[in-house]
Coordinates of C-alpha atoms in Angstrom, one line a residue:
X76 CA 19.5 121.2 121.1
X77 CA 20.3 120.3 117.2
X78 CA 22.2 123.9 116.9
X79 CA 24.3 122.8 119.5
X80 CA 24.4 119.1 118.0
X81 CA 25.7 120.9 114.7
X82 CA 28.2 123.0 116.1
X83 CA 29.8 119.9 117.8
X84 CA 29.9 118.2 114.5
X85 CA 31.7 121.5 112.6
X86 CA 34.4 122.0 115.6
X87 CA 35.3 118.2 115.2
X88 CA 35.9 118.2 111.2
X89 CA 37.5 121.4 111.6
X90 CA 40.0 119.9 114.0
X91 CA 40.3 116.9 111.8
X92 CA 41.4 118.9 108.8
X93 CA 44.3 121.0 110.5
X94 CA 45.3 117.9 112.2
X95 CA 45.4 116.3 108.5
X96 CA 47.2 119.3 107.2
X97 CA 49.7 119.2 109.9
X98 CA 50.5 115.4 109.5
X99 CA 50.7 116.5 105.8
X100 CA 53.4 118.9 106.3
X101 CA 55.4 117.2 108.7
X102 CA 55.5 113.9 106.1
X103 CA 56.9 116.8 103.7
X104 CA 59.5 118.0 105.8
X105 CA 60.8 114.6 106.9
X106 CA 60.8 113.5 103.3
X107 CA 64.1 114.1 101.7
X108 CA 64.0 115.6 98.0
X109 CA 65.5 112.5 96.5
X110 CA 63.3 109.9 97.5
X111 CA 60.1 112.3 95.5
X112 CA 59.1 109.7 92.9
X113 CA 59.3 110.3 89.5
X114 CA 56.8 112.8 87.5
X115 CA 55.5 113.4 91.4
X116 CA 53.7 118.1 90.8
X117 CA 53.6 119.9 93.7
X118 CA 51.1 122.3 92.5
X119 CA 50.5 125.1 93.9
X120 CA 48.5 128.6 92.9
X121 CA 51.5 129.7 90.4
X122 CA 54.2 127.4 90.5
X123 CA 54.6 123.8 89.7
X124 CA 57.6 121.8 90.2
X125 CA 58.7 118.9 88.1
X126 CA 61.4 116.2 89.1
X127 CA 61.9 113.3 87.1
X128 CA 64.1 110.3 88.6
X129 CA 67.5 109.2 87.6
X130 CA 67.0 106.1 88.3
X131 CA 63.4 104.8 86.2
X132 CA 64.2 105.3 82.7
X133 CA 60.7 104.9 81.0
X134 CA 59.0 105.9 78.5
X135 CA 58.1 109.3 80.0
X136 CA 62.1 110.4 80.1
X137 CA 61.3 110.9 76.0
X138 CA 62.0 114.4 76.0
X139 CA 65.1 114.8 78.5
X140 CA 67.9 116.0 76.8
X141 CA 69.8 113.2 75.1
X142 CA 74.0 112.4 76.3
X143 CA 76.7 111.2 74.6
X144 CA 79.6 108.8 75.4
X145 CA 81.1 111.1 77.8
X146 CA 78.0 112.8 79.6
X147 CA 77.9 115.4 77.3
X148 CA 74.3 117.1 76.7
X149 CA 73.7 116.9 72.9
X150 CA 71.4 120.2 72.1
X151 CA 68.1 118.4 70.9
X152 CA 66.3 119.8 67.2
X153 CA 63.9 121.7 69.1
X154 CA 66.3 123.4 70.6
X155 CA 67.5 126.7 69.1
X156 CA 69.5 128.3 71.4
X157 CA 73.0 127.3 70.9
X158 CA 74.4 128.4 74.4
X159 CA 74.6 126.7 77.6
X160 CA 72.2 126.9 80.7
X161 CA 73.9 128.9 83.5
X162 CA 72.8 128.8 87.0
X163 CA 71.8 131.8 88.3
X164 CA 73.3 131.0 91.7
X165 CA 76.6 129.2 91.2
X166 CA 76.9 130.2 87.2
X167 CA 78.0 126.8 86.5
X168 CA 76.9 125.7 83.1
X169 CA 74.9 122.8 82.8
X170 CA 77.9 120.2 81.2
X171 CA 78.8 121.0 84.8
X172 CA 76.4 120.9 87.3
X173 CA 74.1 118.5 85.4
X174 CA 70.5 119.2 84.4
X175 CA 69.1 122.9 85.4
X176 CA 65.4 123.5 86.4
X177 CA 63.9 126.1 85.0
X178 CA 61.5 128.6 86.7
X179 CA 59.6 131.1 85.8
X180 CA 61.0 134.3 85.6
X181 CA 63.5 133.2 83.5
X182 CA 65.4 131.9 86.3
X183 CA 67.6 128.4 85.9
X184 CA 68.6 126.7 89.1
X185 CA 70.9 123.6 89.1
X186 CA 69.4 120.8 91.2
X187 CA 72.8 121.3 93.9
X188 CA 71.7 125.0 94.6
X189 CA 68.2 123.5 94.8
X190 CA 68.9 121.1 97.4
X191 CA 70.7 124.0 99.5
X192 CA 68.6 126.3 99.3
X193 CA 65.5 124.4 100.7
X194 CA 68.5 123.6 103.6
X195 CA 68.8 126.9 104.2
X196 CA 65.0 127.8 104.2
X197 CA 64.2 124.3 106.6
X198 CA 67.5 125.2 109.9
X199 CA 66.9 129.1 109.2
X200 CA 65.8 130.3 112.5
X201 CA 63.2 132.8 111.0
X202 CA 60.8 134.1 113.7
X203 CA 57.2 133.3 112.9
X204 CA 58.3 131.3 109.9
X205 CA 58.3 127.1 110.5
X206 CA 57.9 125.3 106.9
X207 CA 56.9 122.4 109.3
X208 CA 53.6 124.2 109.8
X209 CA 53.2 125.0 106.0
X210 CA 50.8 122.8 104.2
X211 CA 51.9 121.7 100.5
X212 CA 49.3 124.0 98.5
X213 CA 50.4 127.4 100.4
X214 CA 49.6 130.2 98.2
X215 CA 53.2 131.2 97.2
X216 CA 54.3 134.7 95.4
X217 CA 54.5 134.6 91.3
X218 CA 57.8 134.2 90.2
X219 CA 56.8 134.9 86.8
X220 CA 56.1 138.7 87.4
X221 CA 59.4 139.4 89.8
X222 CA 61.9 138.2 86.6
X223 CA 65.5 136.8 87.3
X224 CA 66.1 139.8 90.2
X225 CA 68.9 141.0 89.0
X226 CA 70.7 137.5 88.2
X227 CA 70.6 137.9 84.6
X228 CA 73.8 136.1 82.3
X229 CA 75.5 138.9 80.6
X230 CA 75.6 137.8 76.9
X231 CA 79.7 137.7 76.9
X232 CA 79.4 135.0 79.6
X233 CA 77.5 132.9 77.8
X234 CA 79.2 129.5 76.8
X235 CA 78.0 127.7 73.6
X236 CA 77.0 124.0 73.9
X237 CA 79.5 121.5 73.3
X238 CA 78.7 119.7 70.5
X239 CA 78.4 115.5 70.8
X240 CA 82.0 113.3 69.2
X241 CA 78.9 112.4 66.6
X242 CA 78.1 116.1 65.0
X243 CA 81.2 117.6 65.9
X244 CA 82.8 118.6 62.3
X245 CA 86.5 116.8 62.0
X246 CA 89.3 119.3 61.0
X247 CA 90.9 118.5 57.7
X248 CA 94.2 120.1 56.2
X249 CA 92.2 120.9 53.4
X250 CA 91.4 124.5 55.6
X251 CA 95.0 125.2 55.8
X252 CA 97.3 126.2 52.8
X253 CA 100.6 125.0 52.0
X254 CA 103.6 126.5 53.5
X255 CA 104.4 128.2 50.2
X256 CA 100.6 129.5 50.0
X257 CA 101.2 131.0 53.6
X258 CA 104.3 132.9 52.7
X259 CA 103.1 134.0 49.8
X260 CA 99.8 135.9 51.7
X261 CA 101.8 137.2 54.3
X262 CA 104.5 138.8 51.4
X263 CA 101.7 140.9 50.4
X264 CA 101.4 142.4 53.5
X265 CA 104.6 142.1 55.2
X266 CA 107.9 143.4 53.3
X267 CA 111.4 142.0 54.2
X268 CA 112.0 139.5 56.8
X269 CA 112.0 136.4 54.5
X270 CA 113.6 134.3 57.2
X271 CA 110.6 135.1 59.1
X272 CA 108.3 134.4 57.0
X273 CA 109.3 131.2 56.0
X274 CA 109.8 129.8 59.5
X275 CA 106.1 130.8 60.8
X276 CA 104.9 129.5 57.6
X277 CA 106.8 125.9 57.9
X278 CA 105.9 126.2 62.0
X279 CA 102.2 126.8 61.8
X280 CA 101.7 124.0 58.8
X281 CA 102.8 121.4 60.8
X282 CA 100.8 122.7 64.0
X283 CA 97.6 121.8 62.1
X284 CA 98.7 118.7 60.8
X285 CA 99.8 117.9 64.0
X286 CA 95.9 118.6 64.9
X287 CA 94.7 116.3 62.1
X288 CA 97.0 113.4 62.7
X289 CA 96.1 109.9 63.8
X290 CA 97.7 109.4 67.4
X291 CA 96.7 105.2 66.4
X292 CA 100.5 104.4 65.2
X293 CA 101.5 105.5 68.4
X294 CA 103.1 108.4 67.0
X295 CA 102.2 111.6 68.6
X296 CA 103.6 115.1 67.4
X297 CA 104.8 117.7 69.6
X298 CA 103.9 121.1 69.7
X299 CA 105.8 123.8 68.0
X300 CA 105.7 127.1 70.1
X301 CA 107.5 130.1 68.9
X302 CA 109.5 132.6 70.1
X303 CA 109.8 136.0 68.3
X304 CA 113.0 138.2 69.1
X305 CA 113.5 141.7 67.4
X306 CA 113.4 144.9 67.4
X307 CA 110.5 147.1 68.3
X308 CA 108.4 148.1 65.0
X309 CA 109.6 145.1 63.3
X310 CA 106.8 143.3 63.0
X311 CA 106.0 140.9 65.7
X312 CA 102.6 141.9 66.5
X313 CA 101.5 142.7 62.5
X314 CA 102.9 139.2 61.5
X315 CA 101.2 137.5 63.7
X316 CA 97.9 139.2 63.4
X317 CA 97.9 139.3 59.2
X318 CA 98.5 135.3 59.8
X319 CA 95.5 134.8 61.9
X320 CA 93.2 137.0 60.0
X321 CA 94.7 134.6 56.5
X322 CA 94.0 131.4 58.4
X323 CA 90.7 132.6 59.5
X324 CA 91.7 131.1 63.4
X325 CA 90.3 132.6 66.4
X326 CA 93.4 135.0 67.9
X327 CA 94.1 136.7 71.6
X328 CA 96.6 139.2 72.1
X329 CA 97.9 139.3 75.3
X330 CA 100.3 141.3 77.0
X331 CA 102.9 139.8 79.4
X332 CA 103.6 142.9 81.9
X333 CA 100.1 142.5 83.4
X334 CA 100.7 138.9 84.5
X335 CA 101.2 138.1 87.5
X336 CA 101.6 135.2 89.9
X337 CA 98.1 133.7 91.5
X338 CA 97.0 135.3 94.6
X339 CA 98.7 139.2 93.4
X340 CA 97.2 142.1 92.3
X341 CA 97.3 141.8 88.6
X342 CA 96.3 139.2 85.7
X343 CA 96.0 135.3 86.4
X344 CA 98.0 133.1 83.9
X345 CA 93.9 132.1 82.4
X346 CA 93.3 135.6 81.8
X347 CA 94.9 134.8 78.0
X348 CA 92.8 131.8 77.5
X349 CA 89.7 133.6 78.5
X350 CA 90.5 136.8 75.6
X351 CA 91.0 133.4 73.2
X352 CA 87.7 132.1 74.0
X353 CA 86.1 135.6 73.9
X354 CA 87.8 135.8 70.0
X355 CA 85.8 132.6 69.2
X356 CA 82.8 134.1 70.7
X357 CA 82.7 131.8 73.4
X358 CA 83.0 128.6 71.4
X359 CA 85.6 126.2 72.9
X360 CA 85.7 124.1 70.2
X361 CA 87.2 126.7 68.1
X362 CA 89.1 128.0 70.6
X363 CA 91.2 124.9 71.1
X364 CA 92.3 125.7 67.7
X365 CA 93.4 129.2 67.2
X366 CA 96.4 131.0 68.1
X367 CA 97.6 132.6 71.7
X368 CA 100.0 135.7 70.9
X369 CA 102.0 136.9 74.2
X370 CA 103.7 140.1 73.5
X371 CA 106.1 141.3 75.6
X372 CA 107.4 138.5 77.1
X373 CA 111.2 139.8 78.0
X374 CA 109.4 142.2 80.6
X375 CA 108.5 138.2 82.7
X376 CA 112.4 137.9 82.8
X377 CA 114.2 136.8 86.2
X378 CA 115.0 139.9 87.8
X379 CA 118.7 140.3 88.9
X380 CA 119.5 141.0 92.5
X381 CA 116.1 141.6 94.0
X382 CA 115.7 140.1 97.7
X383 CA 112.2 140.4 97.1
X384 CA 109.5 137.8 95.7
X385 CA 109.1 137.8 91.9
X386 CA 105.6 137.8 91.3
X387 CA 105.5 139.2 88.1
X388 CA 108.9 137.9 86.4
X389 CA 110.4 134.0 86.9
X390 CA 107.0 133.2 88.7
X391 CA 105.4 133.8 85.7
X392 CA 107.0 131.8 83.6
X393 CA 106.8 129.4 86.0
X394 CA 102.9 129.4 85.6
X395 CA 102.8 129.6 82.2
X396 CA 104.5 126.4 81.9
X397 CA 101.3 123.6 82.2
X398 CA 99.6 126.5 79.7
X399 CA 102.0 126.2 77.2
X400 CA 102.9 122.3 77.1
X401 CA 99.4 121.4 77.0
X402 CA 96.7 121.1 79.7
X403 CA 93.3 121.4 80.8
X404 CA 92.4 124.5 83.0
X405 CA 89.3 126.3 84.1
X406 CA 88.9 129.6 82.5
X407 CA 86.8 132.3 83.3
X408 CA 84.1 133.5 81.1
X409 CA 83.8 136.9 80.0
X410 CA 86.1 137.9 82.4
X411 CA 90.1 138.2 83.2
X412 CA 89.7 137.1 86.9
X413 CA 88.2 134.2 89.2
X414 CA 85.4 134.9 91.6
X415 CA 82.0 133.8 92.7
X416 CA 79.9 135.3 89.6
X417 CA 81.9 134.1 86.8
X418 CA 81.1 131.5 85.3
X419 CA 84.1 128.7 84.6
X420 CA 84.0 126.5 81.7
X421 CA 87.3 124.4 80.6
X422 CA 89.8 124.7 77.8
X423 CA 92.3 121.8 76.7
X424 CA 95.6 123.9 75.1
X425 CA 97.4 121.0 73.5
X426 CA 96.3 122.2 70.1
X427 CA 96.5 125.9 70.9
X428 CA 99.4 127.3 69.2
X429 CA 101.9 130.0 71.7
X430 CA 103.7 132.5 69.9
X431 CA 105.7 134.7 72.4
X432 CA 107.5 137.9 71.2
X433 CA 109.7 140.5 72.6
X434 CA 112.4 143.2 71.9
X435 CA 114.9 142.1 74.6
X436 CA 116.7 144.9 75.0
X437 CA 120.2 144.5 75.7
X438 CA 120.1 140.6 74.3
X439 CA 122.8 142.5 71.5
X440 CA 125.3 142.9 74.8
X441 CA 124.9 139.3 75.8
X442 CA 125.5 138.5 72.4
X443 CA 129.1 140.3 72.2
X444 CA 130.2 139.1 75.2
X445 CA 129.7 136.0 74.3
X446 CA 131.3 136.0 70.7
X447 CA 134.5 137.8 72.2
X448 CA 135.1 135.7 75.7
X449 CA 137.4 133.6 73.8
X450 CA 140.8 135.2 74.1
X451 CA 141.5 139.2 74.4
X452 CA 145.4 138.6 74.1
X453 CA 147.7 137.5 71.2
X454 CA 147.2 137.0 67.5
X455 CA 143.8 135.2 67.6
X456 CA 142.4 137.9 70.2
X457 CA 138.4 138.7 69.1
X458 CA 138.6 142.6 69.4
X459 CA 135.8 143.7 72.0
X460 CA 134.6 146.6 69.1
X461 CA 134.4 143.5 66.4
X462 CA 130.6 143.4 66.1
X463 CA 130.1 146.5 66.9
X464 CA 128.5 147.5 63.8
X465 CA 127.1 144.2 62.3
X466 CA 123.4 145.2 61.7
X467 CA 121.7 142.0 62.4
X468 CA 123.4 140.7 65.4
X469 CA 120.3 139.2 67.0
X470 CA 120.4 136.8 64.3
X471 CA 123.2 134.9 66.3
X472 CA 121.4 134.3 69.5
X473 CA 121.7 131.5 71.1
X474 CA 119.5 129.1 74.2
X475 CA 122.6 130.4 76.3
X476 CA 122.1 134.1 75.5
X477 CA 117.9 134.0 76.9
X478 CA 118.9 132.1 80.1
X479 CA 121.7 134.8 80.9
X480 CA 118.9 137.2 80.1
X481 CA 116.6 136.1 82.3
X482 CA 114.8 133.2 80.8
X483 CA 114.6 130.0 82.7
X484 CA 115.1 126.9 80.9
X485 CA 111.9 125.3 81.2
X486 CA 109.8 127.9 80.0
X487 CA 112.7 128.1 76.8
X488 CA 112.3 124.3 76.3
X489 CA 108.4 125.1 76.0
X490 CA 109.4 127.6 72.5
X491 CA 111.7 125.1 70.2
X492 CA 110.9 127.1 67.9
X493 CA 113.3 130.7 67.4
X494 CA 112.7 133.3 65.5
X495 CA 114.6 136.8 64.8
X496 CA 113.6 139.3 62.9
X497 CA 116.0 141.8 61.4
X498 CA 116.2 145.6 62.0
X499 CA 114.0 147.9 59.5
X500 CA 116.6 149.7 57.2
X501 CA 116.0 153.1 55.2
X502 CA 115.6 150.7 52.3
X503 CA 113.1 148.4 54.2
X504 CA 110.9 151.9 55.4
X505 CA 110.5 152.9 52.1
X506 CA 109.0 149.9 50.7
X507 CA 106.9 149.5 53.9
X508 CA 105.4 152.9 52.8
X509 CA 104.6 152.0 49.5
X510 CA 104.2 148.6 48.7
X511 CA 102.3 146.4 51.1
X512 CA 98.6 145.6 50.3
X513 CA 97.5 147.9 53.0
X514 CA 100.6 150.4 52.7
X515 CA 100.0 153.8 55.2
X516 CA 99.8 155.5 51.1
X517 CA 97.3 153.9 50.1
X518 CA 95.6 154.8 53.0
X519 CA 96.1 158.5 52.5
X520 CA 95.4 158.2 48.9
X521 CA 92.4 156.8 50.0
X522 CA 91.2 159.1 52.6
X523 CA 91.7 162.1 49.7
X524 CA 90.4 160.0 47.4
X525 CA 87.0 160.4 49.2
X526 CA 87.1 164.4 48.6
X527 CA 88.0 163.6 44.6
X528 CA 91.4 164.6 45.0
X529 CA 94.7 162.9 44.1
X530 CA 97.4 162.1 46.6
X531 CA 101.2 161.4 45.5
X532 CA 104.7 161.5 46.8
X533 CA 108.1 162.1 44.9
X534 CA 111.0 159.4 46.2
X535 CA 112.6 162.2 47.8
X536 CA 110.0 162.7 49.8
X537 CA 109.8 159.3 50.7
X538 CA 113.7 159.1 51.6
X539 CA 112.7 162.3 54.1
X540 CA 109.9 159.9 55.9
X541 CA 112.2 157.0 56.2
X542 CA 115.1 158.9 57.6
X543 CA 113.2 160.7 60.2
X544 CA 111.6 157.1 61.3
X545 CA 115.5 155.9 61.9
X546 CA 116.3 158.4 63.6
X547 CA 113.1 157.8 66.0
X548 CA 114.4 154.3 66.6
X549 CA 110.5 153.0 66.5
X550 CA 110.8 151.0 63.7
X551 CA 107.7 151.0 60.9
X552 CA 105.2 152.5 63.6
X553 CA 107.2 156.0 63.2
X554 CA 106.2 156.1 60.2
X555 CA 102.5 157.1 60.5
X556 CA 103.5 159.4 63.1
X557 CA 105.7 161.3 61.1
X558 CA 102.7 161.3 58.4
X559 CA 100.2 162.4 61.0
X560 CA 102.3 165.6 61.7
X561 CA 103.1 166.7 58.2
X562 CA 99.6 165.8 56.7
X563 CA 97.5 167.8 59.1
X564 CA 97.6 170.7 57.3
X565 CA 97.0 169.3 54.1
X566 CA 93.7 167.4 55.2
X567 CA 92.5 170.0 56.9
X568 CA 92.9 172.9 53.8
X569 CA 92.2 171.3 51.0
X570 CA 88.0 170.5 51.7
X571 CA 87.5 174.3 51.8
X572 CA 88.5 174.5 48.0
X573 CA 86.7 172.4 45.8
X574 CA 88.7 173.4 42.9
X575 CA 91.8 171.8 43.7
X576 CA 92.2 168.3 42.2
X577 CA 95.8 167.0 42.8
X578 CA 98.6 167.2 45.8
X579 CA 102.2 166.1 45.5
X580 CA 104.3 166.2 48.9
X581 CA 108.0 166.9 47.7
X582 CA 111.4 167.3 49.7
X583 CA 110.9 170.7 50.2
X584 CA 108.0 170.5 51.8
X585 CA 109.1 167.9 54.2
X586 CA 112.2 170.0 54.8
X587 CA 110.5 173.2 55.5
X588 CA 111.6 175.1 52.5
X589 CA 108.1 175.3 50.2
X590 CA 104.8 173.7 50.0
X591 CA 103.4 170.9 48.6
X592 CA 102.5 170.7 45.0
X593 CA 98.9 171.7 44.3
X594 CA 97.3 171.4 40.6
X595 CA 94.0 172.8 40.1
X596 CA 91.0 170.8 38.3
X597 CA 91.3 172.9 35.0
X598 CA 94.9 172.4 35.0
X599 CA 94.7 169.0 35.3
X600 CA 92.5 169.0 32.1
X601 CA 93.9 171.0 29.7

């Protein structure tokens, strides 16, 4: 009778204690995540979850990361990582989404992707799987030993915090030399174009004052874009990159044929902001700063009588429009395209300065015809062969002249700023050879230099070089090609003898009628 007595007793706490567990989880489900109350653990075997209240701001919040004036999270001491927290699931970083959980693993989930997935979990119509029925202490898997699960942030997507208004450093013109400073660095590298020169120099000083000027008088400078026209192997690309690598500014290099309007096959308009913020490694700060370079932009011209859309010519410009007059747009990072695993952080391009360059080809024709569509008949007719052979004839292009070509005037109205530079003569090639601070002589001198052996060229020589590249009509960049060929053989025989200890490339050699000049070590003593 008292076993039976017992066993009534241990059915009816049994029966209490699912019937408690039940009413437990039930409370759980109907509870909605926001109304938790602050510092409120659901612990369970491995995990613990911690959410803290936006609304009680006691004592407890000590260690939550601190915000400026604009709801921007200012990295605390403690904290040594200088990058942003990415979700794993949206890869939004955390100036975006807002505070990020971390669980172990390694995994960060914002608190939006926290909320849905629970969503997801509670309507999925899983057989044999009701969270109602769950109690809170369910023994759940460790997260710890499966790691992020293949949701790792690559290193180049990585944006770096955003430091507060507080810590940020100010920019001062005291980082940028004078005009005549700038002109004189770029002369050691660049020979000829003075014109050139000078304008970029004058352009880019008053970019960065226009940076570090006081908008309080109600005075607000405009930006100076640029627009380089000249031949190919003039110099676009080199003068632009030896100025960025002077100014020590973050620098992209984009290319214009590969842009294409939003929704084609091809690269989005923030495809050149997002090689700029991979040149500051992934800093915007410094990125709003440097220096966009667009080559090829005469290839985004309007095309002429095409029925078709164009994607990839006037609707480009069109796009780039917003980009270059100053604006704030989402840019992917690490990446040249949008999509769901990239994550997005935003650049402001009113201080980034555009420097566009092209060759136009043809622009010379539009030129003419323009400078002799005054009168053909009588004494004050312009002859039609009149500029024919004026060398620099690019020099006298005009706003009109671009829009005929194919330019349409708003994106021209975006580059005030013009710029020709003049075609490379046999004079010009043979200084380019010889005297820049990083002259393609000096290179080879240097490479021969390494085996302890002496390198030199007679002027003849050099005339040979610089005639060949004219007649190439590359500009400068035939000029290491031409060097390429006739040096082969040279670098290639003189390692096996260790005896020889000079080399002088003369006409003949160049011409095919002898060899180069060889003097031995001994010789070279006595």
């Amino acid at each position: 009778m008292n076993n039976d007595y017992r066993e009534v007793i241990e059915d009816t706490e049994d029966d209490k204690a699912t019937t408690a567990d039940a009413e437990s989880a039930s409370a759980v489900k109907d509870a909605d995540l926001n109304d938790i109350p602050e510092n409120t653990e659901a612990i369970t075997d491995n995990v613990a979850y911690e959410m803290d209240s936006d609304e009680d701001e006691s004592s407890d919040d000590a260690d939550a990361p601190e915000k400026g004036e604009d709801g921007e999270v200012i990295p605390g001491e403690d904290d040594s990582d200088d990058y942003e927290r990415l979700c794993n699931i949206c890869r939004r970083p955390e100036s975006k989404c807002g505070p990020i959980i971390q669980m172990p693993g390694g995994i960060n989930i914002c608190s939006e992707c926290m909320q849905k997935t629970m969503d997801s979990l509670q309507n999925a119509d899983i057989p044999g799987f009701d969270m109602s029925r769950m109690p809170f202490n369910i023994k759940m898997v460790d997260l710890s030993q499966l790691g992020p699960m293949g949701m790792e942030i690559p290193e180049r997507q990585r944006v770096k915090k955003k430091k507060s208004k507080k810590e940020a450093p100010k920019f001062s013109m005291k980082d940028v030399p004078a005009p005549h400073k700038i002109k004189a660095m770029l002369d050691e590298y660049v020979v000829g174009q003075e014109k050139a020169k000078k304008t970029i120099s004058v352009a880019v000083y008053n970019h960065y004052k226009r940076i570090a000027s006081d908008n309080s008088d109600g005075v607000e400078i405009e930006k100076s874009n640029m627009l380089l026209i000249g031949p190919t192997g003039s110099g676009k690309t080199y003068l632009v990159k030896t100025l960025a690598r002077l100014l020590n500014v973050p620098l992209a290099i984009a290319d214009a044929t590969s842009l294409t309007e939003a929704g084609y096959i091809g690269d989005d308009i923030e495809s050149v902001l997002s090689k700029l913020l991979a040149a500051a490694g992934n800093d915007v700060e410094k990125a709003e700063r440097g220096i966009v370079f667009i080559d090829e932009i005469d290839k985004i011209a309007k095309k002429k009588n095409s029925n078709n859309r164009d994607v990839s010519g006037e609707s480009v410009q069109q796009e780039l429009l917003k980009m270059l007059e100053g604006s704030v747009m989402e840019v992917p990072v690490g990446s040249g395209s949008k999509n769901a695993m990239v994550p997005m952080t935003t650049i402001d391009t009113r201080n980034i300065l555009f420097i566009c360059g092209g060759a136009f080809p043809d622009l010379e024709d539009i030129i003419k015809e323009r400078l002799t569509e005054k009168s053909t008949i009588g004494f004050q007719a312009d002859l039609k062969d009149r500029f024919d052979k004026e060398e620099n004839l690019i020099s006298r292009v005009q706003m009109e002249d671009l829009r005929r070509f194919g330019m349409i005037p708003e994106f021209l109205g975006r580059l005030p700023i013009v710029v020709t530079l003049e075609a490379l003569t046999k004079e010009f090639l043979v200084r380019i050879l010889q005297e820049p601070k990083n002259a393609i002589l000096k290179q080879y001198e240097k490479l021969l230099a390494m085996d302890e052996v002496q390198l030199s060229f007679d002027p003849g020589a050099l005339e040979v070089i610089a005639e060949q590249a004219m007649a190439r009509k590359t500009g400068a960049r035939a000029l290491r090609a031409i060097l390429e060929e006739y040096m082969l053989d040279i670098m290639y025989e003189i390692p096996k003898d260790p005896n020889i200890g000079k080399v002088t490339i003369t006409r003949d050699y160049l011409e095919h009628h002898g060899g180069p000049k060889i003097e031995l070590r001994t010789q070279m003593i006595v």
